[in-house]
PDB file of C-alpha atoms in Angstrom:
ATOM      1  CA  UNK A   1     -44.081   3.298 -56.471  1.00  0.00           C
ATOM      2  CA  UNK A   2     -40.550   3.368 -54.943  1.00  0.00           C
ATOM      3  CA  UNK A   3     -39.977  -0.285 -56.084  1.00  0.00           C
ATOM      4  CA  UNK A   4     -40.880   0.821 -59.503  1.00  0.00           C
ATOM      5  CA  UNK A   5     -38.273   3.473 -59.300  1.00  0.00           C
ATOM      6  CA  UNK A   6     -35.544   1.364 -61.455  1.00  0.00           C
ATOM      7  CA  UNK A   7     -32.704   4.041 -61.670  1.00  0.00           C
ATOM      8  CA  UNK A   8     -32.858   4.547 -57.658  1.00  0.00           C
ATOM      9  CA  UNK A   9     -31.937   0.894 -56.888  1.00  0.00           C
ATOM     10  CA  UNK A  10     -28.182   1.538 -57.066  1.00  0.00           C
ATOM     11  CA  UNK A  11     -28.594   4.515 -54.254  1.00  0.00           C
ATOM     12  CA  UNK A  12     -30.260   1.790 -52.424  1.00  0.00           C
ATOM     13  CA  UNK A  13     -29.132  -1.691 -52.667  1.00  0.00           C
ATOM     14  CA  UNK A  14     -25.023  -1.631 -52.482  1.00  0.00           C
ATOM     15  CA  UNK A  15     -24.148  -4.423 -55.665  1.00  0.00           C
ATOM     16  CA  UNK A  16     -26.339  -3.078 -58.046  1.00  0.00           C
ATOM     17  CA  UNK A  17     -24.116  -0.665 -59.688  1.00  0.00           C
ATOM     18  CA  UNK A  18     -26.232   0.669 -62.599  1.00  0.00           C
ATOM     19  CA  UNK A  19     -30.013   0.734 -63.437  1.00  0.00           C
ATOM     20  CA  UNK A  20     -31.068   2.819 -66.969  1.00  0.00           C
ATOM     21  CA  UNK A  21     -34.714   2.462 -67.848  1.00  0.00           C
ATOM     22  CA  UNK A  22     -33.981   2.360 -71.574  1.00  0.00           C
ATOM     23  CA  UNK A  23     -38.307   2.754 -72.638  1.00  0.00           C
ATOM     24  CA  UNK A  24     -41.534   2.512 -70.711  1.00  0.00           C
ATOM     25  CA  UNK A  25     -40.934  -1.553 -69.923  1.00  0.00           C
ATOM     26  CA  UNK A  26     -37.047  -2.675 -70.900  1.00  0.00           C
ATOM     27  CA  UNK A  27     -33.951  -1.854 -68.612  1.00  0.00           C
ATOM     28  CA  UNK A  28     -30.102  -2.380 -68.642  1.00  0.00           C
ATOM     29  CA  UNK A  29     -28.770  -3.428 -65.172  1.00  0.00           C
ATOM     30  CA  UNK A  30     -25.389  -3.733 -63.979  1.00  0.00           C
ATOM     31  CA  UNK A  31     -24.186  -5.575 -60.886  1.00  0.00           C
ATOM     32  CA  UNK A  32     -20.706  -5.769 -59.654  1.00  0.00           C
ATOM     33  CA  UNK A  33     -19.173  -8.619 -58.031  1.00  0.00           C
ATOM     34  CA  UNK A  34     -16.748  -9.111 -55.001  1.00  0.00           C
ATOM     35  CA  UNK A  35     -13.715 -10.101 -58.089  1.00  0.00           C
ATOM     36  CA  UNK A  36     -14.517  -6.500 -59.404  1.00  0.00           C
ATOM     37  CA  UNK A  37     -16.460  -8.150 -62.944  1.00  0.00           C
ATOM     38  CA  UNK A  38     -19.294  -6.648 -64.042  1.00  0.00           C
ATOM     39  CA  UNK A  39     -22.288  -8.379 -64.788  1.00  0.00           C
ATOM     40  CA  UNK A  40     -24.891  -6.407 -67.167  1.00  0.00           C
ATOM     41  CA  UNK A  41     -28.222  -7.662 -68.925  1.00  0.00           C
ATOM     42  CA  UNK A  42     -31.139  -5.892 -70.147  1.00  0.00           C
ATOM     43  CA  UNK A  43     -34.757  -7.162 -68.299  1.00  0.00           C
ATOM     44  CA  UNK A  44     -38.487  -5.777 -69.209  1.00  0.00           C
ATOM     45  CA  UNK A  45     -41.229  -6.099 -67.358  1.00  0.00           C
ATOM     46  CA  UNK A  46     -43.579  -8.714 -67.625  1.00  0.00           C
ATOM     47  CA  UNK A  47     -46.666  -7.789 -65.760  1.00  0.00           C
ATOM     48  CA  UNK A  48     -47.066  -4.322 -63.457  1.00  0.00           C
ATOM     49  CA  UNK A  49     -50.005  -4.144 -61.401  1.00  0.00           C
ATOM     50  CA  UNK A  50     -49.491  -0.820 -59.655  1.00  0.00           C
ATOM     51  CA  UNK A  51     -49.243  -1.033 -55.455  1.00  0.00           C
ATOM     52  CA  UNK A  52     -49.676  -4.724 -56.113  1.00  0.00           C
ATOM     53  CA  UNK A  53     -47.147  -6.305 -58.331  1.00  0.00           C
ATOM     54  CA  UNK A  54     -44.231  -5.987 -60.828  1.00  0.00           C
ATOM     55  CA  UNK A  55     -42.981  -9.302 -62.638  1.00  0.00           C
ATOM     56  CA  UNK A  56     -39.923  -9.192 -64.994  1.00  0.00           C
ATOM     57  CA  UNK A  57     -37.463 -11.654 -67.078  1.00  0.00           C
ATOM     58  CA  UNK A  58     -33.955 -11.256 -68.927  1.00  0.00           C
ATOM     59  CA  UNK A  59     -34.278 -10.793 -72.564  1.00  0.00           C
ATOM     60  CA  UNK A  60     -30.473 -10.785 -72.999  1.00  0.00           C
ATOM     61  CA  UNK A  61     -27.404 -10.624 -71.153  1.00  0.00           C
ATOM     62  CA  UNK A  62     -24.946 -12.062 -68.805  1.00  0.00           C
ATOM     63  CA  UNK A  63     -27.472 -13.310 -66.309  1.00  0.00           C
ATOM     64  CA  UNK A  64     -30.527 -15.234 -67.014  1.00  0.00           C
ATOM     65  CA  UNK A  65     -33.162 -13.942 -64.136  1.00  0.00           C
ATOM     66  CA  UNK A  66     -37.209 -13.209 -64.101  1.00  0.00           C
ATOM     67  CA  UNK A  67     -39.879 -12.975 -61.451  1.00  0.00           C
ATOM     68  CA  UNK A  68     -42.335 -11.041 -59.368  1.00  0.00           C
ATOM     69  CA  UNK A  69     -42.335  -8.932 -56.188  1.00  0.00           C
ATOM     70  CA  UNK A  70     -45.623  -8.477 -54.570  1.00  0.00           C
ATOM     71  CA  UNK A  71     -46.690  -6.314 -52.165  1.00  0.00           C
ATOM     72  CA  UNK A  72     -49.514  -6.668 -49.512  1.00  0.00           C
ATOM     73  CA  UNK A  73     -50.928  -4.209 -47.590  1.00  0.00           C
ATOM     74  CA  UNK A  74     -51.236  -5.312 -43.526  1.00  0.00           C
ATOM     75  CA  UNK A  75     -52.564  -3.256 -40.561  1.00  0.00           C
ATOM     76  CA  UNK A  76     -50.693  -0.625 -38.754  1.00  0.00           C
ATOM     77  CA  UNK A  77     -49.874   0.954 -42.333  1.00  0.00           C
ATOM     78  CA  UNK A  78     -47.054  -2.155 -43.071  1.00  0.00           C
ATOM     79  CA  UNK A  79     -46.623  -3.734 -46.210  1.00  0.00           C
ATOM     80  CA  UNK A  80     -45.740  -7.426 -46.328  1.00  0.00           C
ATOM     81  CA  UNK A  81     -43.098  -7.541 -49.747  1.00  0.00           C
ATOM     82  CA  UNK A  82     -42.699 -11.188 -51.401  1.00  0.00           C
ATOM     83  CA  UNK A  83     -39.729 -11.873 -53.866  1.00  0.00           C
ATOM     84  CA  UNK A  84     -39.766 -14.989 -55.775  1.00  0.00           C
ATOM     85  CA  UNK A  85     -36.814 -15.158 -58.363  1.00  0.00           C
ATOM     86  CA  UNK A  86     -35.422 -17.773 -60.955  1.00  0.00           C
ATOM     87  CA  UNK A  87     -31.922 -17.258 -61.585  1.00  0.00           C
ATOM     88  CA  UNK A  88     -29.419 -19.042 -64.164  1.00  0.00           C
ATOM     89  CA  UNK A  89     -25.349 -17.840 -63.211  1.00  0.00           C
ATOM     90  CA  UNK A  90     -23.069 -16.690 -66.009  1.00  0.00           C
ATOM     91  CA  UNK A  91     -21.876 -19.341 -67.610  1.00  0.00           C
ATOM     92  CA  UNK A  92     -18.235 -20.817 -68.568  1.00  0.00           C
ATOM     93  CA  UNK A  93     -15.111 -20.109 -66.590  1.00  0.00           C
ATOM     94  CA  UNK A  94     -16.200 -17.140 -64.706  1.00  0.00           C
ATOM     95  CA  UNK A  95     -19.909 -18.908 -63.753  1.00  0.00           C
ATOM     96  CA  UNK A  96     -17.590 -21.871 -62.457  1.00  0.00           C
ATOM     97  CA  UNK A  97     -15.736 -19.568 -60.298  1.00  0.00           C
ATOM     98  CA  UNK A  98     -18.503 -17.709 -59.296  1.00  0.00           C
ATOM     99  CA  UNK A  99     -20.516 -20.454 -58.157  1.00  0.00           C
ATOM    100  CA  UNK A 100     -17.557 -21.627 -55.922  1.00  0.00           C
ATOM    101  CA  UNK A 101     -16.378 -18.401 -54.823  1.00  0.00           C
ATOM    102  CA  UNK A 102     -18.861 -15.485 -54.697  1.00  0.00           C
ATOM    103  CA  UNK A 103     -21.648 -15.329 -52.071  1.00  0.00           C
ATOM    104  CA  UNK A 104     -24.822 -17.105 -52.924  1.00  0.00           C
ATOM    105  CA  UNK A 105     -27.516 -15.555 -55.049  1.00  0.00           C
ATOM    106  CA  UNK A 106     -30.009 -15.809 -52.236  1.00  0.00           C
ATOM    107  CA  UNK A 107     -27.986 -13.930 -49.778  1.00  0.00           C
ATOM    108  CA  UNK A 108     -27.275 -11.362 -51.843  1.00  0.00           C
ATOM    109  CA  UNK A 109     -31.092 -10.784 -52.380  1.00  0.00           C
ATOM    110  CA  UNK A 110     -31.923 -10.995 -49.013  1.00  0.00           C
ATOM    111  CA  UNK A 111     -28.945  -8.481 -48.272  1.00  0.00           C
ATOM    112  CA  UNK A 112     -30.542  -6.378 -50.711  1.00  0.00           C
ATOM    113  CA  UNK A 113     -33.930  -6.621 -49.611  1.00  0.00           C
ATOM    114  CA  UNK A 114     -32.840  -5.162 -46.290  1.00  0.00           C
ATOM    115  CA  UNK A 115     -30.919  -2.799 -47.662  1.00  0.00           C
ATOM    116  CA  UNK A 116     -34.304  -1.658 -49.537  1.00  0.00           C
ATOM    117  CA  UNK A 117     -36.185  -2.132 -46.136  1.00  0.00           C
ATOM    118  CA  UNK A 118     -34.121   0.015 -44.411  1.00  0.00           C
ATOM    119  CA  UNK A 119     -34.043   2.697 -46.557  1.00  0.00           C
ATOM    120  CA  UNK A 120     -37.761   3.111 -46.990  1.00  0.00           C
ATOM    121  CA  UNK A 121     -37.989   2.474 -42.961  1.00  0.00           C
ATOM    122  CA  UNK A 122     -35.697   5.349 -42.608  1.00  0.00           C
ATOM    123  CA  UNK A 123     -37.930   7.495 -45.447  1.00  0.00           C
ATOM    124  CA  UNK A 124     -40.898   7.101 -43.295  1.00  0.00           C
ATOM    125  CA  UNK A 125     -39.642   7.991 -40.494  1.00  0.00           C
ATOM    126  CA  UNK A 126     -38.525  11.074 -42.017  1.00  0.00           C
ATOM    127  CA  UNK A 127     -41.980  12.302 -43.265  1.00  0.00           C
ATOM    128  CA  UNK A 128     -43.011  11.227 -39.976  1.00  0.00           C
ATOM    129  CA  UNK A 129     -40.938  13.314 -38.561  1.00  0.00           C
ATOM    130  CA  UNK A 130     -41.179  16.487 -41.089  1.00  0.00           C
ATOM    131  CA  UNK A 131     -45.448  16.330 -40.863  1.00  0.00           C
ATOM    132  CA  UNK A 132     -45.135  17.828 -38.301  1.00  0.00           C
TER     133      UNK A 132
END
């Protein structure tokens, strides 16, 4: 359910700068890069199978992206969280320069994912803590 939470990704993951859920399956994203540019595309969701899985593409934009994230439930009340993610870079100058200059897509996914893994980490430990 958090995952599914579009507009709370930016409190969450640091370059995501902007998430609107624009209807029930399309949203406009924003990410910001180290050069201070801002990417932007809209993305809708392909295929949402509550607690399990949530699989999206780009239908227009600056960045071509789609893919899944699955979740899995394992003992000990832990969830094992798979990304898989096709990306195309902005194209022309700026994709050129990006490409050379800008941290690699893959790390900043993996940053992010840790970001997100912290914070829910944290938010268990909190109702943890406040049951009592």
């Amino acid at each position: 359910q958090l995952w599914s939470d579009l507009e709370m990704l930016p409190s969450i993951i640091d370059d995501i700068k902007d998430v609107r859920q624009l209807d029930e399956l399309r949203s406009h994203w924003v990410v910001k890069d180290p050069l201070g540019k801002d990417f932007e595309w809209v993305a809708e969701v392909t295929r949402f199978d509550e607690d399990r899985r949530i699989g999206w593409r780009t239908l227009e934009g600056d960045i071509k992206t789609s893919g899944q994230v699955t979740f899995k439930d394992l003992p000990d009340n832990l969830t094992e969280m798979t990304v898989v993610v096709q990306y195309v870079p902005p194209a022309g100058k700026m994709g050129e320069v990006a490409s050379r200059v800008l941290e690699k897509p893959r790390d900043k996914i993996t940053d992010g994912l840790r970001d997100f893994k912290a914070f829910v980490e944290g938010r268990n430990g909190d109702m943890k803590n406040n049951k009592g």
